[in-house]
Coordinates of C-alpha atoms in Angstrom, one line a residue:
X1235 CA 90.7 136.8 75.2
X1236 CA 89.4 136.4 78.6
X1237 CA 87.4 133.6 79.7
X1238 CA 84.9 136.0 81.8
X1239 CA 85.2 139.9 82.7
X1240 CA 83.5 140.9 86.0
X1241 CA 81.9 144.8 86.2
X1242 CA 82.3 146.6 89.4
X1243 CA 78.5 148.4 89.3
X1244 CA 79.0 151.8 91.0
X1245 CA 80.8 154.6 89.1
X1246 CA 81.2 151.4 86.6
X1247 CA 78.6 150.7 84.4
X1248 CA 76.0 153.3 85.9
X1249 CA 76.7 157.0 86.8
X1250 CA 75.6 156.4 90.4
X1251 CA 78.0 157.7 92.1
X1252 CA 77.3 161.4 92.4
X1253 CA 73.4 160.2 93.2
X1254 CA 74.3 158.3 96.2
X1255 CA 76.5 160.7 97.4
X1256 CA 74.0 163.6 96.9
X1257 CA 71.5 160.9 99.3
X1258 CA 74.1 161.6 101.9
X1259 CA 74.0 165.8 101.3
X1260 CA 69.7 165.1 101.3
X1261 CA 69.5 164.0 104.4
X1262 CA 72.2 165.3 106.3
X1263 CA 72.7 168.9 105.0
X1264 CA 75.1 169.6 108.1
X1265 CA 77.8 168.0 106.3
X1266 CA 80.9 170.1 105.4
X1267 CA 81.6 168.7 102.4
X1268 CA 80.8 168.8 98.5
X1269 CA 79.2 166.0 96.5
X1270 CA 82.8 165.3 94.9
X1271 CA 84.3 165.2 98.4
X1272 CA 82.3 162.6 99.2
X1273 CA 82.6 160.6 96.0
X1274 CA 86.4 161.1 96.2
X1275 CA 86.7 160.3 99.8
X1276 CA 84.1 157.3 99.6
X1277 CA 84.0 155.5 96.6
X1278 CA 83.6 152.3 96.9
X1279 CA 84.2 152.4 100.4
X1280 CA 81.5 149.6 102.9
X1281 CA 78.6 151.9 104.1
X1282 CA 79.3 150.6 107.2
X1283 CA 82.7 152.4 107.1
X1284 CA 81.5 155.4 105.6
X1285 CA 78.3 156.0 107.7
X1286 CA 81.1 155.9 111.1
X1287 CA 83.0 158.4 109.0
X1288 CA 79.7 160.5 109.1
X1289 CA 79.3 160.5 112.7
X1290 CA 82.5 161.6 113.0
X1291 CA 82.1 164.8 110.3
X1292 CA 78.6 165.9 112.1
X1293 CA 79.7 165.3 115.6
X1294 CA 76.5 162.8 116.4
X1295 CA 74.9 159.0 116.2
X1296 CA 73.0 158.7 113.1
X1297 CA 69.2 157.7 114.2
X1298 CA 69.1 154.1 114.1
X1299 CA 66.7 154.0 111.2
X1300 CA 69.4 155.8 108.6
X1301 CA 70.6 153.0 106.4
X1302 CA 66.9 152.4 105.7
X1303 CA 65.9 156.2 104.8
X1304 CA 69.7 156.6 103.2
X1305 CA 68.6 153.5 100.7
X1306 CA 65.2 155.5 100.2
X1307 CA 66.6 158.4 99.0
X1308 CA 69.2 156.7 97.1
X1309 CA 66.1 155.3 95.0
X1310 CA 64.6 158.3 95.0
X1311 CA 67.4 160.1 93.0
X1312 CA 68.0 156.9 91.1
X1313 CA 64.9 157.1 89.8
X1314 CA 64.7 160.8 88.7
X1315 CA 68.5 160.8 86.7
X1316 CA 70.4 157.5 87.1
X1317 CA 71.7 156.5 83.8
X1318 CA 74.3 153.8 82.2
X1319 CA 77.4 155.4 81.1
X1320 CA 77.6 156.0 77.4
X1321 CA 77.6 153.0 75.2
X1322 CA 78.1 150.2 78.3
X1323 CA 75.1 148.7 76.3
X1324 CA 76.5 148.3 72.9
X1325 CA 79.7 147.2 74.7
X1326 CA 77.8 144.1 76.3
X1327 CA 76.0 144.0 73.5
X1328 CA 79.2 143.0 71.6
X1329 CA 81.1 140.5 74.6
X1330 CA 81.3 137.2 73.5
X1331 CA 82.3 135.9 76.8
X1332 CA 81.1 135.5 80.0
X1333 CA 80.1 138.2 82.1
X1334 CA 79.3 139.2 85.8
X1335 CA 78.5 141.6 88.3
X1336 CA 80.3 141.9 91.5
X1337 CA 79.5 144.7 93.7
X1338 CA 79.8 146.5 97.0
X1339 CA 75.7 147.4 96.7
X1340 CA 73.1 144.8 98.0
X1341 CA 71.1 143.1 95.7
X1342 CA 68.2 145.0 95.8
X1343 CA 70.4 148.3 94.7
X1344 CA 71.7 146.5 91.6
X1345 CA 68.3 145.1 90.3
X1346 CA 67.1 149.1 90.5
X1347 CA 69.9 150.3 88.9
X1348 CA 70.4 147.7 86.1
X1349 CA 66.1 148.1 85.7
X1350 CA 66.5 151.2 85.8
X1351 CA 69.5 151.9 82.8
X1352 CA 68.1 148.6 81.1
X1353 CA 71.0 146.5 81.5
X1354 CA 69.9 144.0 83.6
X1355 CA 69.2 141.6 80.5
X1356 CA 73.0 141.2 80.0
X1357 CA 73.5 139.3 83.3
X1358 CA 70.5 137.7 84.1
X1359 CA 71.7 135.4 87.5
X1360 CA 75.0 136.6 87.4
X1361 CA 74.9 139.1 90.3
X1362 CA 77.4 139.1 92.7
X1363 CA 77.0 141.2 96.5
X1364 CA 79.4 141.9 98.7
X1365 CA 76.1 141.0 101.1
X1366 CA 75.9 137.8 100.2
X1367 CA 79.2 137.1 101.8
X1368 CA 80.2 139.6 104.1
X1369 CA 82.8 140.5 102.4
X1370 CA 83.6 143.5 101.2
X1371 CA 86.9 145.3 99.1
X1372 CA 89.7 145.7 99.4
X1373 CA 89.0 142.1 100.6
X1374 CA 89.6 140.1 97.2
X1375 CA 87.0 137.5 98.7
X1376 CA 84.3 138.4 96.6
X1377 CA 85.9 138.7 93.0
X1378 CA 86.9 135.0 94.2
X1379 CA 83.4 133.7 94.8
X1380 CA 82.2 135.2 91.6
X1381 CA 85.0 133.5 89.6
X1382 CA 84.2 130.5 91.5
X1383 CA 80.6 130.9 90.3
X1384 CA 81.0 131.3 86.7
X1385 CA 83.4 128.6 86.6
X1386 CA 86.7 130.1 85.6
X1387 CA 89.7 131.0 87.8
X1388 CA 90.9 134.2 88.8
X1389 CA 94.1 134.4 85.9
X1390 CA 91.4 133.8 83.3
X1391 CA 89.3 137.2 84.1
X1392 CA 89.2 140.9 83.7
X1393 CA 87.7 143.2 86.3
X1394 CA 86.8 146.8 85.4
X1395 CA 86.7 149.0 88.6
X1396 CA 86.5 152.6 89.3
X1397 CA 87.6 152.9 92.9
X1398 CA 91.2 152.2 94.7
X1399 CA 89.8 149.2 97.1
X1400 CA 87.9 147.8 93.8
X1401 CA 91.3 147.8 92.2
X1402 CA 93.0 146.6 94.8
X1403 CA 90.5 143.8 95.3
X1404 CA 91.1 142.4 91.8
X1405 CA 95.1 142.8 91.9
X1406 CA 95.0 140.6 95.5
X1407 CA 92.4 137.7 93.7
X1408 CA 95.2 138.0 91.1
X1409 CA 92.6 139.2 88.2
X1410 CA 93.5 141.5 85.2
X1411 CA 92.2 145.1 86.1
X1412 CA 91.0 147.7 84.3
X1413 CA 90.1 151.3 85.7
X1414 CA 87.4 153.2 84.2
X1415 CA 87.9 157.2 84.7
X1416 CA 84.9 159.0 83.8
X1417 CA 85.4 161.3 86.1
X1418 CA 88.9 161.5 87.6
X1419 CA 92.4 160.4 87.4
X1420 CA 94.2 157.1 86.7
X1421 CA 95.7 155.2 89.0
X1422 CA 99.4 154.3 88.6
X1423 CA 100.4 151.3 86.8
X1424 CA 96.5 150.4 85.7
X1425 CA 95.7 150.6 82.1
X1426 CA 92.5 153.1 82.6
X1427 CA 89.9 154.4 80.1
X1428 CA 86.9 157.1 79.9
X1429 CA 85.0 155.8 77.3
X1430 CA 83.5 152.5 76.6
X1431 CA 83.9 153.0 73.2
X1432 CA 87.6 152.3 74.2
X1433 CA 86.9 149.5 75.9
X1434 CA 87.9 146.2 73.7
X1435 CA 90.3 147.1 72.3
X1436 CA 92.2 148.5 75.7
X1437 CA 90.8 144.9 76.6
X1438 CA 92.4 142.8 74.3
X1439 CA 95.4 144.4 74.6
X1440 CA 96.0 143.9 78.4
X1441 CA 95.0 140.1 77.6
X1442 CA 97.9 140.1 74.8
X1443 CA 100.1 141.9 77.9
X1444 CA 99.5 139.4 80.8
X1445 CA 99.8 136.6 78.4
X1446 CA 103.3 137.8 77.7
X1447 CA 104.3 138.6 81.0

């Protein structure tokens, strides 16, 4: 099996996605498009990135204070209805190697989240921001400096994504991938699943694959 498997956050483990999307549709109502537009068009996209593509939909600067109020409200609706995806917890329960978080949130975002959903006992330090380095996906930089971290190298993990730079990311760090689908379609060529209950075996198999490749 794999020596470590590394969990995107976002749309990964927790059913955040539509909530920080919603942030956006909060507190700028002028936007013309849909809660699933925005989750389609900016999944796991830097917020740098997507707050210019905002400015460009509304025609205006965002006030200079945004980022803080967007994180705010991001909270907000974390707090009244973010949840894990069904049975992520008895899937961690059940690893037996090492495992690791490496997202495109800050860290404060992914101590809320895992408090929140009650999976933050299953990584303790292992917690890896795309703002600690400055790096963020489709860069493979920061799969890298969580491999490096947990002391395995890159052919000796799995990451499990939901978005295309995610994926990406992990294919160009040279990692095993794994798509998870909840809500949309695979992507070509990635062994993909909806359901964690899924999830090992679909795991071990694309271990057995890449070992006979």
């Amino acid at each position: 099996m794999f020596k470590c498997i590394i969990f995107d956050m976002d749309g990964t483990l927790v059913d955040s996605e539509p909530l920080c999307n919603q942030a956006f549709l909060d507190l700028l109502p002028e936007l013309p498009l849909t809660q699933q537009d925005l989750v389609d068009r900016f999944r796991g996209k830097e917020l740098n990135t997507t707050l210019a593509a905002m400015e460009a939909l509304i025609g205006r600067k965002l006030p200079e204070d945004f980022t803080e109020s967007y994180r705010a409200q991001v909270k907000r609706n974390f707090e009244k209805s973010l949840q894990a995806f069904p049975h992520v917890n008895e899937t961690l329960e059940a690893l037996n190697v090492k495992r690791c978080i490496a997202s495109s949130a800050p860290q404060s975002k992914i101590e809320i989240a895992l408090g929140l959903t009650g999976l933050a006992h299953h990584f303790g330090q292992n917690i890896f921001s795309a703002y600690d380095i400055q790096k963020w996906k489709p860069d493979p930089a920061l799969f890298l400096h969580a491999a490096q971290h947990m002391g395995v190298t890159p052919d000796e993990c799995l990451v499990v994504e939901d978005s295309d730079v995610g994926i990406q990311a992990a294919q160009a760090a040279g990692m095993a991938v794994l798509h998870h689908r909840p809500h949309g379609p695979a992507f070509e060529d990635v062994p993909s699943f909806s359901n964690y209950q899924d999830f090992a075996e679909l795991a071990q198999a694309t271990y057995k694959a890449r070992a006979a490749a």
